[in-house]
mmCIF file of C-alpha atoms in Angstrom:
data_model
loop_
_atom_site.group_PDB
_atom_site.id
_atom_site.type_symbol
_atom_site.label_atom_id
_atom_site.label_comp_id
_atom_site.label_asym_id
_atom_site.label_seq_id
_atom_site.Cartn_x
_atom_site.Cartn_y
_atom_site.Cartn_z
ATOM 1 C CA MET A 14 -9.196 -13.701 -20.397
ATOM 2 C CA ILE A 15 -10.949 -9.995 -20.143
ATOM 3 C CA THR A 16 -13.921 -11.443 -18.764
ATOM 4 C CA LEU A 17 -11.583 -13.292 -16.177
ATOM 5 C CA HIS A 18 -10.209 -9.773 -15.152
ATOM 6 C CA ILE A 19 -13.631 -8.161 -14.837
ATOM 7 C CA MET A 20 -14.581 -11.189 -12.894
ATOM 8 C CA ASN A 21 -11.602 -10.650 -10.739
ATOM 9 C CA ILE A 22 -11.580 -6.995 -10.085
ATOM 10 C CA CYS A 23 -15.323 -7.057 -9.300
ATOM 11 C CA GLY A 24 -14.539 -9.597 -6.570
ATOM 12 C CA GLN A 25 -16.408 -12.806 -8.154
ATOM 13 C CA GLY A 26 -12.994 -14.834 -8.932
ATOM 14 C CA GLU A 27 -14.027 -17.094 -6.389
ATOM 15 C CA ASN A 28 -17.486 -17.529 -7.250
ATOM 16 C CA GLU A 29 -18.361 -21.119 -7.201
ATOM 17 C CA VAL A 30 -19.692 -21.151 -10.774
ATOM 18 C CA TRP A 31 -16.820 -19.167 -12.022
ATOM 19 C CA GLN A 32 -13.962 -21.581 -10.481
ATOM 20 C CA GLN A 33 -15.802 -24.713 -12.458
ATOM 21 C CA VAL A 34 -15.715 -22.356 -15.731
ATOM 22 C CA MET A 35 -11.861 -21.642 -15.184
ATOM 23 C CA GLN A 36 -11.029 -25.525 -14.165
ATOM 24 C CA TRP A 37 -12.275 -26.332 -17.893
ATOM 25 C CA THR A 38 -10.385 -23.266 -19.669
ATOM 26 C CA TYR A 39 -7.514 -22.601 -17.420
ATOM 27 C CA PHE A 40 -5.326 -23.537 -20.050
ATOM 28 C CA PHE A 41 -6.466 -20.052 -21.933
ATOM 29 C CA MET A 42 -2.978 -18.581 -21.884
ATOM 30 C CA SER A 43 -1.005 -21.037 -22.794
ATOM 31 C CA PHE A 44 -2.755 -21.501 -25.930
ATOM 32 C CA PHE A 45 -1.038 -18.172 -27.324
ATOM 33 C CA PHE A 46 2.406 -19.389 -26.394
ATOM 34 C CA PHE A 47 1.159 -22.879 -28.317
ATOM 35 C CA LYS A 48 -0.500 -21.038 -31.497
ATOM 36 C CA ALA A 49 2.989 -18.904 -31.591
ATOM 37 C CA GLY A 50 4.404 -22.236 -32.059
ATOM 38 C CA TYR A 51 2.058 -23.635 -34.494
ATOM 39 C CA PHE A 52 2.453 -20.762 -36.727
ATOM 40 C CA ASN A 53 5.535 -19.174 -36.458
ATOM 41 C CA LYS A 54 8.506 -19.721 -39.149
ATOM 42 C CA GLY A 55 10.993 -16.781 -38.217
ATOM 43 C CA VAL A 56 12.909 -17.959 -35.220
ATOM 44 C CA GLY A 57 15.917 -18.966 -37.424
ATOM 45 C CA ARG A 58 16.555 -15.203 -38.532
ATOM 46 C CA PRO A 59 19.874 -13.437 -37.854
ATOM 47 C CA THR A 60 20.091 -13.096 -34.388
ATOM 48 C CA ARG A 61 20.332 -9.350 -34.416
ATOM 49 C CA ALA A 62 17.345 -8.444 -36.698
ATOM 50 C CA TYR A 63 15.442 -10.970 -34.952
ATOM 51 C CA LEU A 64 15.802 -9.921 -31.541
ATOM 52 C CA TRP A 65 15.385 -6.047 -33.007
ATOM 53 C CA ASP A 66 12.104 -7.454 -34.343
ATOM 54 C CA ARG A 67 10.897 -9.148 -31.026
ATOM 55 C CA VAL A 68 11.863 -5.944 -29.055
ATOM 56 C CA ARG A 69 9.963 -3.871 -31.382
ATOM 57 C CA ARG A 70 6.869 -5.941 -31.110
ATOM 58 C CA LEU A 71 6.794 -6.866 -27.275
ATOM 59 C CA LEU A 72 8.821 -5.359 -25.237
ATOM 60 C CA ILE A 73 8.638 -1.481 -26.316
ATOM 61 C CA PRO A 74 4.980 -2.306 -25.591
ATOM 62 C CA TYR A 75 5.440 -3.741 -22.423
ATOM 63 C CA PHE A 76 7.323 -1.042 -20.932
ATOM 64 C CA CYS A 77 4.878 2.023 -22.970
ATOM 65 C CA TRP A 78 1.481 -0.010 -22.056
ATOM 66 C CA GLY A 79 3.309 -0.431 -18.537
ATOM 67 C CA LEU A 80 3.701 3.270 -17.725
ATOM 68 C CA ILE A 81 0.167 4.141 -18.942
ATOM 69 C CA GLY A 82 -0.988 1.485 -16.238
ATOM 70 C CA ASN A 83 1.286 3.419 -14.087
ATOM 71 C CA ILE A 84 0.055 6.562 -14.773
ATOM 72 C CA VAL A 85 -3.770 5.608 -14.404
ATOM 73 C CA TYR A 86 -3.061 3.856 -10.955
ATOM 74 C CA PHE A 87 -0.844 6.699 -9.659
ATOM 75 C CA ALA A 88 -2.860 9.212 -10.507
ATOM 76 C CA TYR A 89 -5.812 8.293 -8.332
ATOM 77 C CA LEU A 90 -3.311 7.251 -5.123
ATOM 78 C CA PRO A 91 -3.517 10.394 -3.733
ATOM 79 C CA LYS A 92 -7.431 10.844 -3.722
ATOM 80 C CA LEU A 93 -7.649 7.497 -2.272
ATOM 81 C CA LEU A 94 -4.789 7.807 0.398
ATOM 82 C CA ASP A 95 -6.900 11.029 1.122
ATOM 83 C CA ARG A 96 -10.053 9.196 1.537
ATOM 84 C CA TYR A 97 -9.161 5.550 2.806
ATOM 85 C CA HIS A 98 -5.912 6.714 4.478
ATOM 86 C CA ASN A 99 -4.073 3.680 2.889
ATOM 87 C CA PRO A 100 -3.332 2.477 -0.917
ATOM 88 C CA ILE A 101 -6.143 0.356 -1.220
ATOM 89 C CA GLU A 102 -3.634 -2.351 -2.356
ATOM 90 C CA PRO A 103 -0.378 -2.887 -0.953
ATOM 91 C CA LEU A 104 2.566 -0.852 -2.726
ATOM 92 C CA SER A 105 6.043 -2.104 -3.409
ATOM 93 C CA TRP A 106 9.275 -0.654 -5.358
ATOM 94 C CA ASP A 107 10.322 -3.917 -6.298
ATOM 95 C CA HIS A 108 6.630 -4.801 -7.639
ATOM 96 C CA ILE A 109 8.010 -5.144 -11.158
ATOM 97 C CA TRP A 110 11.214 -6.743 -10.233
ATOM 98 C CA ARG A 111 9.383 -9.220 -8.686
ATOM 99 C CA THR A 112 5.818 -9.765 -10.612
ATOM 100 C CA GLY A 113 7.631 -8.776 -14.271
ATOM 101 C CA SER A 114 4.259 -6.441 -14.376
ATOM 102 C CA PHE A 115 3.111 -2.936 -13.486
ATOM 103 C CA TYR A 116 0.592 -1.267 -11.139
ATOM 104 C CA GLY A 117 -2.575 -0.757 -12.895
ATOM 105 C CA ASN A 118 -1.563 -3.118 -15.664
ATOM 106 C CA SER A 119 -0.844 -6.223 -14.426
ATOM 107 C CA PRO A 120 -1.021 -8.397 -17.593
ATOM 108 C CA THR A 121 1.741 -6.943 -19.537
ATOM 109 C CA TRP A 122 3.675 -10.010 -17.629
ATOM 110 C CA PHE A 123 2.760 -11.738 -20.829
ATOM 111 C CA LEU A 124 4.557 -9.663 -23.165
ATOM 112 C CA LEU A 125 7.613 -9.838 -21.092
ATOM 113 C CA SER A 126 7.316 -13.669 -21.213
ATOM 114 C CA PHE A 127 6.186 -13.883 -24.393
ATOM 115 C CA PHE A 128 9.690 -11.974 -25.316
ATOM 116 C CA MET A 129 11.816 -13.844 -23.229
ATOM 117 C CA THR A 130 10.179 -17.277 -24.742
ATOM 118 C CA TYR A 131 11.055 -15.963 -28.469
ATOM 119 C CA VAL A 132 14.620 -15.078 -27.410
ATOM 120 C CA VAL A 133 15.036 -18.748 -25.629
ATOM 121 C CA VAL A 134 13.409 -20.666 -28.798
ATOM 122 C CA HIS A 135 15.716 -18.592 -30.858
ATOM 123 C CA PHE A 136 18.959 -19.326 -29.595
ATOM 124 C CA LEU A 137 17.729 -23.475 -29.264
ATOM 125 C CA GLU A 138 17.122 -23.055 -33.054
ATOM 126 C CA LYS A 139 20.776 -21.913 -33.515
ATOM 127 C CA VAL A 140 21.847 -25.467 -31.604
ATOM 128 C CA ARG A 141 19.525 -28.044 -33.189
ATOM 129 C CA LEU A 142 20.640 -30.861 -30.829
ATOM 130 C CA LEU A 143 19.266 -28.843 -27.705
ATOM 131 C CA HIS A 144 15.782 -28.844 -29.264
ATOM 132 C CA TRP A 145 15.281 -32.559 -27.168
ATOM 133 C CA ALA A 146 16.423 -30.382 -23.557
ATOM 134 C CA VAL A 147 12.736 -28.718 -24.549
ATOM 135 C CA LEU A 148 11.406 -32.170 -23.064
ATOM 136 C CA LEU A 149 13.241 -31.566 -19.613
ATOM 137 C CA PHE A 150 11.734 -27.611 -19.715
ATOM 138 C CA PRO A 151 8.284 -28.749 -17.839
ATOM 139 C CA ALA A 152 10.378 -30.626 -14.921
ATOM 140 C CA VAL A 153 12.515 -27.205 -14.263
ATOM 141 C CA SER A 154 9.132 -25.228 -14.396
ATOM 142 C CA ILE A 155 7.838 -28.015 -11.817
ATOM 143 C CA TRP A 156 11.023 -27.692 -10.009
ATOM 144 C CA LEU A 157 11.120 -23.779 -9.917
ATOM 145 C CA TRP A 158 7.621 -23.777 -8.843
ATOM 146 C CA LYS A 159 8.492 -25.800 -5.706
ATOM 147 C CA MET A 160 11.296 -23.451 -4.880
ATOM 148 C CA ASP A 161 8.879 -20.541 -4.670
ATOM 149 C CA ASN A 162 9.380 -19.452 -8.187
ATOM 150 C CA PRO A 163 12.852 -17.612 -7.644
ATOM 151 C CA LEU A 164 13.623 -16.178 -11.003
ATOM 152 C CA TRP A 165 13.348 -12.404 -11.278
ATOM 153 C CA LEU A 166 10.591 -10.310 -13.083
ATOM 154 C CA SER A 167 8.560 -13.761 -12.770
ATOM 155 C CA LEU A 168 10.373 -15.540 -15.802
ATOM 156 C CA ASN A 169 9.422 -18.716 -14.164
ATOM 157 C CA ASN A 170 6.725 -19.165 -16.389
ATOM 158 C CA VAL A 171 9.132 -19.220 -19.595
ATOM 159 C CA PHE A 172 9.898 -22.896 -19.445
ATOM 160 C CA MET A 173 6.768 -23.731 -19.801
ATOM 161 C CA GLY A 174 6.122 -21.227 -22.798
ATOM 162 C CA VAL A 175 8.804 -23.003 -24.421
ATOM 163 C CA TRP A 176 7.407 -26.281 -23.907
ATOM 164 C CA PHE A 177 4.191 -24.764 -25.592
ATOM 165 C CA PHE A 178 5.722 -23.201 -28.317
ATOM 166 C CA TYR A 179 7.487 -26.306 -29.468
ATOM 167 C CA LEU A 180 4.087 -28.545 -28.610
ATOM 168 C CA GLY A 181 2.586 -26.174 -31.118
ATOM 169 C CA ARG A 182 5.231 -26.736 -33.858
ATOM 170 C CA VAL A 183 5.423 -30.281 -33.349
ATOM 171 C CA TRP A 184 1.520 -30.427 -33.841
ATOM 172 C CA HIS A 185 1.799 -28.655 -36.890
ATOM 173 C CA TRP A 186 3.695 -31.215 -38.340
ATOM 174 C CA VAL A 187 1.768 -34.152 -36.803
ATOM 175 C CA MET A 188 -1.363 -32.549 -38.408
ATOM 176 C CA GLU A 189 0.062 -32.258 -41.904
ATOM 177 C CA ARG A 190 0.710 -35.961 -42.261
ATOM 178 C CA LEU A 191 -2.862 -36.694 -40.874
ATOM 179 C CA SER A 192 -6.189 -37.186 -42.828
ATOM 180 C CA ALA A 193 -8.883 -34.781 -41.931
ATOM 181 C CA PRO A 194 -11.131 -37.937 -40.136
ATOM 182 C CA ARG A 195 -7.873 -39.332 -39.035
ATOM 183 C CA LEU A 196 -7.312 -36.076 -37.160
ATOM 184 C CA TYR A 197 -10.787 -35.567 -36.187
ATOM 185 C CA ALA A 198 -10.615 -38.882 -34.227
ATOM 186 C CA VAL A 199 -7.371 -38.152 -32.837
ATOM 187 C CA SER A 200 -8.425 -34.706 -31.461
ATOM 188 C CA VAL A 201 -11.278 -35.989 -29.890
ATOM 189 C CA PHE A 202 -9.424 -38.814 -28.181
ATOM 190 C CA LEU A 203 -7.207 -36.153 -26.856
ATOM 191 C CA LEU A 204 -10.348 -33.986 -25.634
ATOM 192 C CA MET A 205 -11.852 -36.942 -23.731
ATOM 193 C CA GLY A 206 -8.741 -37.712 -22.165
ATOM 194 C CA PHE A 207 -8.483 -34.217 -21.026
ATOM 195 C CA GLY A 208 -12.126 -34.164 -19.729
ATOM 196 C CA VAL A 209 -11.540 -37.672 -18.101
ATOM 197 C CA CYS A 210 -8.457 -36.721 -16.263
ATOM 198 C CA ASN A 211 -9.521 -33.460 -15.567
ATOM 199 C CA PHE A 212 -12.969 -34.543 -13.688
ATOM 200 C CA ILE A 213 -11.160 -37.329 -11.802
ATOM 201 C CA TRP A 214 -7.979 -35.470 -10.919
ATOM 202 C CA GLY A 215 -8.541 -31.880 -11.628
ATOM 203 C CA GLY A 216 -5.483 -29.574 -11.075
ATOM 204 C CA ARG A 217 -4.688 -26.330 -13.030
ATOM 205 C CA TYR A 218 -1.856 -24.492 -14.388
ATOM 206 C CA THR A 219 -1.760 -20.639 -14.042
ATOM 207 C CA MET A 220 0.832 -19.227 -15.970
ATOM 208 C CA SER A 221 1.313 -16.022 -14.903
ATOM 209 C CA GLY A 222 2.641 -17.245 -11.624
ATOM 210 C CA ASN A 223 3.938 -20.310 -12.936
ATOM 211 C CA THR A 224 1.632 -22.208 -10.067
ATOM 212 C CA PHE A 225 0.235 -25.535 -10.515
ATOM 213 C CA GLN A 226 -2.732 -26.948 -8.574
ATOM 214 C CA GLY A 227 -3.170 -30.622 -7.795
ATOM 215 C CA GLU A 228 -0.382 -33.427 -9.732
ATOM 216 C CA ALA A 229 1.836 -30.856 -11.780
ATOM 217 C CA TRP A 230 2.946 -33.506 -14.207
ATOM 218 C CA LEU A 231 -0.604 -34.636 -14.952
ATOM 219 C CA VAL A 232 -1.401 -30.780 -15.523
ATOM 220 C CA VAL A 233 1.002 -30.853 -17.887
ATOM 221 C CA LEU A 234 -0.042 -33.834 -19.580
ATOM 222 C CA THR A 235 -3.905 -32.394 -19.498
ATOM 223 C CA CYS A 236 -2.814 -28.877 -20.711
ATOM 224 C CA SER A 237 -1.139 -30.121 -23.607
ATOM 225 C CA MET A 238 -3.912 -32.816 -24.456
ATOM 226 C CA ALA A 239 -6.341 -29.853 -24.514
ATOM 227 C CA LEU A 240 -4.206 -27.650 -26.354
ATOM 228 C CA CYS A 241 -3.652 -30.048 -29.394
ATOM 229 C CA GLY A 242 -7.131 -31.420 -29.156
ATOM 230 C CA ILE A 243 -8.942 -28.127 -29.714
ATOM 231 C CA ALA A 244 -6.272 -27.266 -32.157
ATOM 232 C CA GLY A 245 -6.825 -30.264 -34.396
ATOM 233 C CA LEU A 246 -10.536 -30.530 -34.039
ATOM 234 C CA LEU A 247 -11.582 -26.936 -35.071
ATOM 235 C CA LEU A 248 -8.991 -27.236 -38.303
ATOM 236 C CA SER A 249 -10.535 -30.732 -39.127
ATOM 237 C CA LEU A 250 -13.871 -29.516 -38.816
ATOM 238 C CA ARG A 251 -13.094 -26.531 -41.074
ATOM 239 C CA MET A 252 -15.319 -24.409 -38.954
ATOM 240 C CA PRO A 253 -16.855 -21.348 -40.294
ATOM 241 C CA ARG A 254 -15.495 -18.133 -38.952
ATOM 242 C CA VAL A 255 -17.812 -16.026 -36.341
ATOM 243 C CA PRO A 256 -17.035 -12.274 -37.752
ATOM 244 C CA LEU A 257 -17.018 -11.118 -34.172
ATOM 245 C CA LEU A 258 -14.298 -13.757 -32.777
ATOM 246 C CA ASN A 259 -12.147 -13.051 -35.717
ATOM 247 C CA PHE A 260 -12.218 -9.592 -35.426
ATOM 248 C CA ILE A 261 -10.725 -10.168 -31.672
ATOM 249 C CA GLY A 262 -8.472 -12.715 -32.576
ATOM 250 C CA GLU A 263 -6.859 -10.730 -34.951
ATOM 251 C CA HIS A 264 -6.513 -7.477 -33.182
ATOM 252 C CA SER A 265 -6.078 -9.358 -29.833
ATOM 253 C CA MET A 266 -2.686 -7.050 -28.684
ATOM 254 C CA VAL A 267 -5.190 -4.352 -28.558
ATOM 255 C CA PHE A 268 -7.850 -6.143 -26.438
ATOM 256 C CA PHE A 269 -5.029 -7.487 -24.071
ATOM 257 C CA VAL A 270 -2.747 -4.648 -23.680
ATOM 258 C CA CYS A 271 -5.486 -1.604 -22.866
ATOM 259 C CA HIS A 272 -8.330 -3.501 -21.059
ATOM 260 C CA TYR A 273 -6.806 -3.292 -17.626
ATOM 261 C CA PRO A 274 -5.843 0.435 -17.024
ATOM 262 C CA MET A 275 -9.680 0.822 -18.334
ATOM 263 C CA LEU A 276 -10.384 -1.780 -15.155
ATOM 264 C CA TYR A 277 -8.378 0.592 -12.992
ATOM 265 C CA PHE A 278 -9.885 3.266 -14.200
ATOM 266 C CA TYR A 279 -13.292 2.401 -13.731
ATOM 267 C CA LYS A 280 -12.767 0.718 -10.347
ATOM 268 C CA PHE A 281 -10.739 3.748 -8.617
ATOM 269 C CA THR A 282 -13.108 6.352 -9.903
ATOM 270 C CA HIS A 283 -16.013 4.530 -7.790
ATOM 271 C CA LEU A 284 -13.521 4.420 -5.125
ATOM 272 C CA SER A 285 -12.888 8.053 -5.217
ATOM 273 C CA PHE A 286 -16.523 9.035 -4.551
ATOM 274 C CA GLY A 287 -17.077 6.021 -1.863
ATOM 275 C CA ARG A 288 -18.608 3.232 -3.542
ATOM 276 C CA SER A 289 -16.691 -0.271 -4.064
ATOM 277 C CA ILE A 290 -17.580 -2.328 -6.940
ATOM 278 C CA TYR A 291 -16.085 -5.504 -5.262
ATOM 279 C CA GLY A 292 -18.603 -8.382 -4.725
ATOM 280 C CA ARG A 293 -21.239 -6.455 -7.457
ATOM 281 C CA TRP A 294 -22.485 -8.269 -10.017
ATOM 282 C CA ASP A 295 -24.248 -5.295 -11.313
ATOM 283 C CA ASP A 296 -20.611 -3.835 -12.353
ATOM 284 C CA VAL A 297 -19.914 -7.081 -14.020
ATOM 285 C CA LEU A 298 -22.618 -6.809 -16.607
ATOM 286 C CA VAL A 299 -21.622 -2.990 -17.113
ATOM 287 C CA LEU A 300 -18.141 -3.562 -17.706
ATOM 288 C CA LEU A 301 -18.681 -6.227 -20.059
ATOM 289 C CA PRO A 302 -20.344 -4.472 -22.879
ATOM 290 C CA ILE A 303 -18.115 -1.170 -22.087
ATOM 291 C CA ILE A 304 -14.415 -2.734 -21.876
ATOM 292 C CA PHE A 305 -15.214 -5.106 -25.227
ATOM 293 C CA CYS A 306 -16.742 -1.908 -27.216
ATOM 294 C CA MET A 307 -13.966 0.245 -26.285
ATOM 295 C CA CYS A 308 -11.377 -1.830 -26.884
ATOM 296 C CA ALA A 309 -12.802 -2.508 -30.424
ATOM 297 C CA TRP A 310 -13.131 1.493 -31.134
ATOM 298 C CA LEU A 311 -9.656 1.588 -30.167
ATOM 299 C CA VAL A 312 -8.023 -1.129 -32.535
ATOM 300 C CA PRO A 313 -7.649 1.348 -35.764
ATOM 301 C CA TYR A 314 -6.218 4.596 -33.395
ATOM 302 C CA ILE A 315 -3.802 1.815 -31.210
ATOM 303 C CA GLU A 316 -2.933 0.255 -34.386
ATOM 304 C CA ARG A 317 -1.331 3.304 -36.058
ATOM 305 C CA VAL A 318 0.948 3.614 -33.191
ATOM 306 C CA PRO A 319 3.842 0.758 -33.518
ATOM 307 C CA TRP A 320 5.002 1.409 -29.738
ATOM 308 C CA LEU A 321 1.703 1.029 -28.645
ATOM 309 C CA SER A 322 0.696 -2.047 -30.898
ATOM 310 C CA GLY A 323 3.551 -3.643 -31.318
ATOM 311 C CA ARG A 324 2.671 -3.947 -35.473
ATOM 312 C CA ILE A 325 5.798 -2.988 -37.783
ATOM 313 C CA LYS A 326 5.373 -2.827 -41.167
ATOM 314 C CA ASN A 327 7.886 -5.099 -43.370
ATOM 315 C CA SER A 328 10.362 -3.453 -45.089
#
């Protein structure tokens, strides 16, 4: 995800090779919702305590990191207006209302959508019969996309978020009842199905904007197969942990929320001196180690601050 944002901010997002990479990894944001459903056990708690816990872990960091992004973005704006006589990127007073994200830190949409997904799941848990309604949620998401995604704060993706959440939960239930060899065989079959469908028909789902490319229903199917196949394969093989990847995974919140303001700081600093990073591979190569190292260095400092990290000590 960080690599994707570096590629985009350096103008390499439409590179043919990178587009092929994205064609086979487009489901990476959906995996967060899938993983939440796979591991989560506390969605049935008392409503008041549950919602306050989600607010502290997701909604407060959403606003805090949105504000930090705004500060970085608008601090450079006078300088950019003075040099270029335009704001570089279109500005709109209803940007948050339309997109659910902030200038200078657009990935914050994820925290808001994640929060709303948890809220919807919680109330679905209160009425067990409503679980079956989740089967209709991909259809609702596709319908919203065809209606040009009309929901405020860009919450059209919440329906797919709930779908992936329950998919993770159901897949966890299935995996517990399969032996390791059978789980391996089923996972390989699912990944082969994903590979064949993706190769022949293509298609892609972009969760941030709830947009589909290709046949929407086929994309839902192939994305679901990929998520279940990868999860099953990793657990059936008992693969050893890679320390670096394990560290990033354990502290993914910090990497997620703080990397984008850094990218804008880098981009706008160069623009202030009349140099664009758009279309430059050298800046991609510079940013990749810098951003990952800076995020890793900031982990212990940010995680000490609950309203930035969302890490709340259990009482």
